[in-house]
Coordinates of C-alpha atoms and ligand atoms in Angstrom, one line a residue:
X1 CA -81.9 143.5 -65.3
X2 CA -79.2 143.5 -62.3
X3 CA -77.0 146.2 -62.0
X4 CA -73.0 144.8 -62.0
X5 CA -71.6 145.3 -59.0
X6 CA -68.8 147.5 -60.1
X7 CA -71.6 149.9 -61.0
X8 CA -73.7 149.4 -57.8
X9 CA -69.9 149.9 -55.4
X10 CA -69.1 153.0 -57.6
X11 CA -71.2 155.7 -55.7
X12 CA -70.0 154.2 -52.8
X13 CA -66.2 153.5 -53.1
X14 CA -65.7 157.3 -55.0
X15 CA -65.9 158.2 -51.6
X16 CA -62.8 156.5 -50.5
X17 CA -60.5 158.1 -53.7
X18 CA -57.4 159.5 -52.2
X19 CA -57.5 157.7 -49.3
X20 CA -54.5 155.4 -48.3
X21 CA -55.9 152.2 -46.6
X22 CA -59.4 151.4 -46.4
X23 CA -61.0 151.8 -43.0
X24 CA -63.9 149.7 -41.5
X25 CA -66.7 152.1 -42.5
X26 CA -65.5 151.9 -45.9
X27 CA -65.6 148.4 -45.7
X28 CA -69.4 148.3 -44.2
X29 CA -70.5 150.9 -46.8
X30 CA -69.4 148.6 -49.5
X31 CA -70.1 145.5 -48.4
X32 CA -74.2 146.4 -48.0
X33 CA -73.8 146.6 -51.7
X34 CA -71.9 143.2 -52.2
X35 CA -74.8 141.8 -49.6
X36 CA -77.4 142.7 -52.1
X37 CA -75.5 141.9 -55.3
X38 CA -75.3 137.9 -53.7
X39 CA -78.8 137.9 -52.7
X40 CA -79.7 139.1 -56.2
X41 CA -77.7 136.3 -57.7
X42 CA -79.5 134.0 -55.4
X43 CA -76.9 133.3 -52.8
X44 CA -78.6 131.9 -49.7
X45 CA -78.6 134.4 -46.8
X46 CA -76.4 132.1 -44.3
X47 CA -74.0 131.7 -46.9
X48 CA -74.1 135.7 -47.9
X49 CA -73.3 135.8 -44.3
X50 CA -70.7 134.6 -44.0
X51 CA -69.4 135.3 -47.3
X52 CA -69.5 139.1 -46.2
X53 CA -67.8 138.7 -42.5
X54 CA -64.7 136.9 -44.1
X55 CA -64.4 139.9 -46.4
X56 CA -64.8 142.3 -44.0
X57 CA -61.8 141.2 -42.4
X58 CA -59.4 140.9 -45.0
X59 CA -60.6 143.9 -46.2
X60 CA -59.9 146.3 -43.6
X61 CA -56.8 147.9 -43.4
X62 CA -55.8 146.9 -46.9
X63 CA -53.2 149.7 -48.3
X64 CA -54.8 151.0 -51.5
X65 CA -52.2 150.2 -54.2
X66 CA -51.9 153.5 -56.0
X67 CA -52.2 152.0 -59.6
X68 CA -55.9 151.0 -58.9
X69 CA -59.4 153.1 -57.4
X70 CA -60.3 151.9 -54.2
X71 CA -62.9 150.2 -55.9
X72 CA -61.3 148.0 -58.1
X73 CA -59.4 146.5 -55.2
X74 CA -62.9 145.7 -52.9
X75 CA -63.8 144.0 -56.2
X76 CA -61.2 142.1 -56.7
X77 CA -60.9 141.6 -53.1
X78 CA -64.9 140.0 -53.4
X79 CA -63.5 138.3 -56.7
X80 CA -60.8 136.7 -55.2
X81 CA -63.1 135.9 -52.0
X82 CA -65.5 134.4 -54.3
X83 CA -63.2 132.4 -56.4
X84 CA -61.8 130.7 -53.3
X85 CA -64.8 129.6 -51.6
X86 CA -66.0 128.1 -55.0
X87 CA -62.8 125.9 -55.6
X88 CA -62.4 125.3 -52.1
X89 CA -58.5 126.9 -53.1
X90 CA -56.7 129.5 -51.3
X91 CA -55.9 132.4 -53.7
X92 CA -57.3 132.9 -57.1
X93 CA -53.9 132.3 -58.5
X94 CA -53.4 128.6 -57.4
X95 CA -54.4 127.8 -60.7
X96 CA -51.2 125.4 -61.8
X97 CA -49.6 126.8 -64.6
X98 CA -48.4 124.4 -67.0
X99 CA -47.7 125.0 -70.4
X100 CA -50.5 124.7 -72.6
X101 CA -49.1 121.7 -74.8
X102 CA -49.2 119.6 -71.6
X103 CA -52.7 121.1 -70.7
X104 CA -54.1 120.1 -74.4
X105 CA -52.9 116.6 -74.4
X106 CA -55.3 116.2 -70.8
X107 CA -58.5 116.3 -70.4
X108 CA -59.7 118.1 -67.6
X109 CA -63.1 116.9 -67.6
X110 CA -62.0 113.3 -67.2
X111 CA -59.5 114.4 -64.7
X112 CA -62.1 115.8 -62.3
X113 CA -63.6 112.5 -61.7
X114 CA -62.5 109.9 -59.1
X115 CA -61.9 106.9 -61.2
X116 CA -60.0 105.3 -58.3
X117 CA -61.2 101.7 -57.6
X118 CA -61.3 98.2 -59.4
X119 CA -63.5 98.4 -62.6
X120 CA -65.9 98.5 -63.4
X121 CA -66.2 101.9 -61.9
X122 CA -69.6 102.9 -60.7
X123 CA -70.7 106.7 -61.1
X124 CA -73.9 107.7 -59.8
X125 CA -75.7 110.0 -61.3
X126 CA -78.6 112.0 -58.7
X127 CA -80.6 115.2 -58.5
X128 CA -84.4 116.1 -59.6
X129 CA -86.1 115.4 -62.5
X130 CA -85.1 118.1 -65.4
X131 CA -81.8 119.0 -63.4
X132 CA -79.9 117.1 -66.5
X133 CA -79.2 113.6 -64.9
X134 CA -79.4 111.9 -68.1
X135 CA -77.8 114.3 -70.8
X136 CA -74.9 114.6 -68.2
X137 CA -74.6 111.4 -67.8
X138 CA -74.1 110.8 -71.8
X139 CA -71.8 113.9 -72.0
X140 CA -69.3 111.7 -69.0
X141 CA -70.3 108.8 -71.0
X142 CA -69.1 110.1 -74.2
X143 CA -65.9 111.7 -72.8
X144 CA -64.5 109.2 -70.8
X145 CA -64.7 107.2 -73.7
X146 CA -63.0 109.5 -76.2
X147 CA -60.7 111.5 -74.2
X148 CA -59.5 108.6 -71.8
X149 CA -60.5 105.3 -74.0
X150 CA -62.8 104.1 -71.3
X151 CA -65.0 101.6 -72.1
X152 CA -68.2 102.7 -70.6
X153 CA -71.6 101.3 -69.9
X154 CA -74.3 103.6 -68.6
X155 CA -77.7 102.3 -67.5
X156 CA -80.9 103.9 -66.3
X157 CA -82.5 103.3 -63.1
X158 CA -85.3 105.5 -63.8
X159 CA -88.4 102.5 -63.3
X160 CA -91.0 105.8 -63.4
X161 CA -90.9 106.7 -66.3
X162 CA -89.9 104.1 -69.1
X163 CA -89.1 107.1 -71.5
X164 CA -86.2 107.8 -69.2
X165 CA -84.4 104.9 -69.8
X166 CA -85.3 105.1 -73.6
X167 CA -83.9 108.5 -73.9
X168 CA -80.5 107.3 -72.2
X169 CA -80.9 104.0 -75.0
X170 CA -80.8 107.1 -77.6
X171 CA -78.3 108.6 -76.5
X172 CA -76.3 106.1 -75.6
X173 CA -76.8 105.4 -79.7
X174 CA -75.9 108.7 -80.3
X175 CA -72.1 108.5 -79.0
X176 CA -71.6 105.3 -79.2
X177 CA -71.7 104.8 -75.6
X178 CA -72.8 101.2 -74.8
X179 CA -76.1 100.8 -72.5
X180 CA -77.6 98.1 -70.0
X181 CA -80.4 96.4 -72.0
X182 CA -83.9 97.9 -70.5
X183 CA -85.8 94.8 -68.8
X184 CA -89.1 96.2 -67.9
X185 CA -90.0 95.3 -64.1
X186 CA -87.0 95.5 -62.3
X187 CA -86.7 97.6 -59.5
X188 CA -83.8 100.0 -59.2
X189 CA -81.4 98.4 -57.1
X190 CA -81.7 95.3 -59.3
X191 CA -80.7 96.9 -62.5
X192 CA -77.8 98.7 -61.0
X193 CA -77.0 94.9 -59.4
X194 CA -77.4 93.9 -63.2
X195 CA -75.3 96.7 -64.6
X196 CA -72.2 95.9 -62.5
X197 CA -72.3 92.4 -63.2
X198 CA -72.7 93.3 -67.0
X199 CA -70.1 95.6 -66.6
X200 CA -67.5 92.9 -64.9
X201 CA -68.4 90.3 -68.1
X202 CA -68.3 92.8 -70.3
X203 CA -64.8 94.5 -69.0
X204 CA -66.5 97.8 -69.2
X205 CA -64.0 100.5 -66.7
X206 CA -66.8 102.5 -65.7
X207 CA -70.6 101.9 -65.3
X208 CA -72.9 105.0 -65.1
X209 CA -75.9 104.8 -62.9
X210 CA -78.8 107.4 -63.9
X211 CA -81.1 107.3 -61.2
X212 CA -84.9 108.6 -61.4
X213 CA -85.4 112.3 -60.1
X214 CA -88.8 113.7 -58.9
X215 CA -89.7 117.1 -59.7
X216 CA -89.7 117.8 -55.5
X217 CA -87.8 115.9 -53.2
X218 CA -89.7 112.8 -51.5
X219 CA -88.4 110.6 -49.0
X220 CA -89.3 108.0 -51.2
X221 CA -87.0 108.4 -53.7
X222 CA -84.5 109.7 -51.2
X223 CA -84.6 105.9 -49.7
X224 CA -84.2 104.7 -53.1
X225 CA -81.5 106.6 -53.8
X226 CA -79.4 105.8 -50.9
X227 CA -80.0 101.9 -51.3
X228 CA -78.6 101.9 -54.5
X229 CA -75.4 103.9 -53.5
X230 CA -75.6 101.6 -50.4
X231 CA -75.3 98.2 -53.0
X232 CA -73.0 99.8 -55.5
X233 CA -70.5 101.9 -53.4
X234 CA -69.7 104.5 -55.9
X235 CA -66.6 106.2 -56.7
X236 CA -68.1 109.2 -57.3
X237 CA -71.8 110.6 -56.4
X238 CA -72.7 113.0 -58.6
X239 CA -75.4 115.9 -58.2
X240 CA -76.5 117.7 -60.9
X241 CA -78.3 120.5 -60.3
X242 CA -79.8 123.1 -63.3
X243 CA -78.1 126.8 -62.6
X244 CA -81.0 128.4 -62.5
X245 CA -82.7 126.6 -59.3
X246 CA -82.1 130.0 -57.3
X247 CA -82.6 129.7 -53.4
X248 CA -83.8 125.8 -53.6
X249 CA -80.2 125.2 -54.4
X250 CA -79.6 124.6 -50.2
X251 CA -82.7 122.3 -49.9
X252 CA -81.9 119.9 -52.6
X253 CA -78.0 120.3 -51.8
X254 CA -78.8 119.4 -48.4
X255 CA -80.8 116.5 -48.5
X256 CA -79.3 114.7 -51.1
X257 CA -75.9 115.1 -49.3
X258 CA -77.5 114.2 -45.3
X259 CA -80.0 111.5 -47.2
X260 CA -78.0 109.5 -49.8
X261 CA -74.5 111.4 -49.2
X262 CA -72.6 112.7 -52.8
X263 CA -69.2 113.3 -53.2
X264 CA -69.2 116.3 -56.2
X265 CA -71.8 118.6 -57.6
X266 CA -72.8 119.2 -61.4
X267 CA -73.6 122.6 -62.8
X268 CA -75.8 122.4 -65.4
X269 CA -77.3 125.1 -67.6
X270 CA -74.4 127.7 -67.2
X271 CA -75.1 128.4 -71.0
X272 CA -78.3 130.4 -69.5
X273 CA -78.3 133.7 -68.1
X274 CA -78.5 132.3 -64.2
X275 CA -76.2 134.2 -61.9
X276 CA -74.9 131.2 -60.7
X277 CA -75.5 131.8 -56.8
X278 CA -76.9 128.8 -56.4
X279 CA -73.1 127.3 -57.0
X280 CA -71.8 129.2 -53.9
X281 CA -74.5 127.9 -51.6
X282 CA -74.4 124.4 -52.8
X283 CA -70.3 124.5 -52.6
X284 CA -70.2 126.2 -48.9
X285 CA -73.3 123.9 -47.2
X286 CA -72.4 120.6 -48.7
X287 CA -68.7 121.3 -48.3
X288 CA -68.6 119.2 -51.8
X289 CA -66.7 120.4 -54.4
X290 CA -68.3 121.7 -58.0
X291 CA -66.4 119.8 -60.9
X292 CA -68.0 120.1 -63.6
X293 CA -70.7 122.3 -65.4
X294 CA -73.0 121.5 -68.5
X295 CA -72.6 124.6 -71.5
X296 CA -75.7 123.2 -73.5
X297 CA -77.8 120.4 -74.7
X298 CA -75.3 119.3 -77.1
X299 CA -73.0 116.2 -76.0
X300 CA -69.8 117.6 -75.9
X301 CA -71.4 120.8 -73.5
X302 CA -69.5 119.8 -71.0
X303 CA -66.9 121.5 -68.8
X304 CA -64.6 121.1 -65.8
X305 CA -65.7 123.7 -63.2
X306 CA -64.4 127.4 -63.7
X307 CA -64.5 128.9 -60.2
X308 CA -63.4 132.3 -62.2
X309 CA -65.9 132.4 -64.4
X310 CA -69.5 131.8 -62.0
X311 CA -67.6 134.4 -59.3
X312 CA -67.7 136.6 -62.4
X313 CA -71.4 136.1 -62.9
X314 CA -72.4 136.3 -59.3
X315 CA -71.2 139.7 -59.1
X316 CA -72.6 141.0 -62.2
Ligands
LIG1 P1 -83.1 114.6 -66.1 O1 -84.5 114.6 -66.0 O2 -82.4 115.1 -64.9 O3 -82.5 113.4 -66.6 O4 -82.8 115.8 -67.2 P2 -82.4 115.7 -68.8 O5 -81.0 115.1 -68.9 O6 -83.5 114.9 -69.5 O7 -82.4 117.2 -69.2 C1 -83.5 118.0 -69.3 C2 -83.4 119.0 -70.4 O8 -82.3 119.9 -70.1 C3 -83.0 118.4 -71.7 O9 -83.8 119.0 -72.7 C4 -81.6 118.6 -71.9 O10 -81.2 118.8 -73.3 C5 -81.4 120.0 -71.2 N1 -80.0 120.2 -70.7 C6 -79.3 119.3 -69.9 N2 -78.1 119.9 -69.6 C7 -78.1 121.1 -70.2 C8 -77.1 122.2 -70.3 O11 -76.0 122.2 -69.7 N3 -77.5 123.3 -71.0 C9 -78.7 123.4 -71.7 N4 -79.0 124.5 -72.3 N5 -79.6 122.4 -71.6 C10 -79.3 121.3 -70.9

């Protein structure tokens, strides 16, 4: 197994003990080991890269509070690093503090979609096959429906494989989120033509587009893709992408926001025991931010994006 970076930085940073500030071969000594921590958690190189140089230079110098081992603070110097580039916030304690009565009566899941534009609503739903398009897609189903009483329809676009859009029929059954009747034979951009217009008749708020994934991205389905956003002009464009894809993270992040364009990124599979690297490189390429993450198969698995608690993975 991977050795937690506090344990990997403590032969190095014993050496600075007693010392007052930390000094730039400190810094170098200690950040090899962060270097190799990322990698391990399968943080793309350009990424670790650059991850590392902004450290370095809010490292050096520091003062060495005398309540805590020169350790602890290039940890939570990393931490707090890591945290920010992952939220895309400045300082790891931007977090808003409101009191926790006002925080249960929201839903922070429905909050960290854009719902702004005339219903119905269109969400599209993209990424490869198996990356969790279609349980994700019930999970936002189910809680923008009971959380902000949406009235949701979701349909699939999936015309490869009919068993897609039977398993988002099922699922649809099994919250009680409505879905567009499967017609066999339509091609993709038809039914998601068909699901908006269903969803102005039907007064539905928001309509879920599931789009078909391929095990390996194919220009094919990248067209595809793209000509459905083109005709439905989502609010939101969401990529979901399992935890534990490890470096193929930047390829798939890549394309899908050059090729079809998305405007957030899902996380799912955090339940497993990925590091979660593949959240840093997909947040710092695309420049698109992570909101939510999938906990397990279950439909309420979902969660809004905890910058805090990947950083915490990624270093071990
Ligand atoms: P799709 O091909 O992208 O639509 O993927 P599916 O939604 O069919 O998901 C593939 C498998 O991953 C299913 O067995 C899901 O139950 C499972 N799955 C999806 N999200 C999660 C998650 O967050 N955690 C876990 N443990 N399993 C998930």
């Amino acid at each position: 197994m991977f050795e937690g970076l506090s344990g990997r930085l403590g032969d190095v940073l014993e050496k600075l003990r007693g010392k007052g500030s930390i000094t730039q071969d400190d810094v170098n000594a200690a950040m090899r080991e962060v270097r190799i921590a990322l990698l391990e958690a399968d943080v793309a190189l350009p990424v670790v890269k650059d991850f590392v140089n902004t450290v370095k230079e809010r490292a050096v110098g520091q003062e060495v509070i005398k309540s805590v081992t020169p350790g602890q603070m290039v940890i939570k110097i990393v931490h707090d690093a890591l945290v920010e580039m992952l939220s895309g916030r400045i300082g790891s304690q931007v977090e808003d503090e409101e009191d926790d009565a006002e925080a249960r009566k929201r839903d922070r899941v429905a909050e960290s979609l854009n719902l702004n534009a005339t219903p119905p609503v269109p969400i599209l739903m993209v990424g490869l096959q198996g990356s969790g398009k279609t349980t994700t897609s019930a999970k936002i189903g189910l809680r923008l429906k009971s959380a902000m009483r949406k009235k949701v329809l979701m349909a699939s676009l999936d015309v490869q494989r009919p068993a897609a859009q039977h398993q988002l029929a099922v699922l649809g059954e099994q919250t009680g989120v409505d879905t567009l009747p499967i017609i066999m034979g339509q091609q993709p951009v038809q039914i998601a033509r068909r699901a908006l217009d269903e969803g102005r008749k039907g007064g539905y708020d928001v309509v879920i587009l599931d789009t078909a994934g391929r095990l390996a991205i194919d220009e094919e389905l990248m067209e595809e893709v793209a000509e459905v956003r083109k005709v439905t002009n989502p609010a939101e464009t969401l990529l979901v992408t399992d935890a534990m894809i490890g470096q193929d993270a930047v390829t798939v992040a890549t394309e899908f926001n050059d090729k079809v364009g998305i405007s957030g990124i899902v996380l799912t599979r955090v339940d497993g025991d990925a590091r979660g690297g593949a959240a840093l490189s997909m947040r710092a390429i695309t420049g698109r931010p992570i909101k939510l993450m999938g906990v397990g198969e279950k439909m309420d698995a979902l969660e809004e994006f905890q910058a805090d608690r990947i950083a915490g993975r990624i270093l071990g």
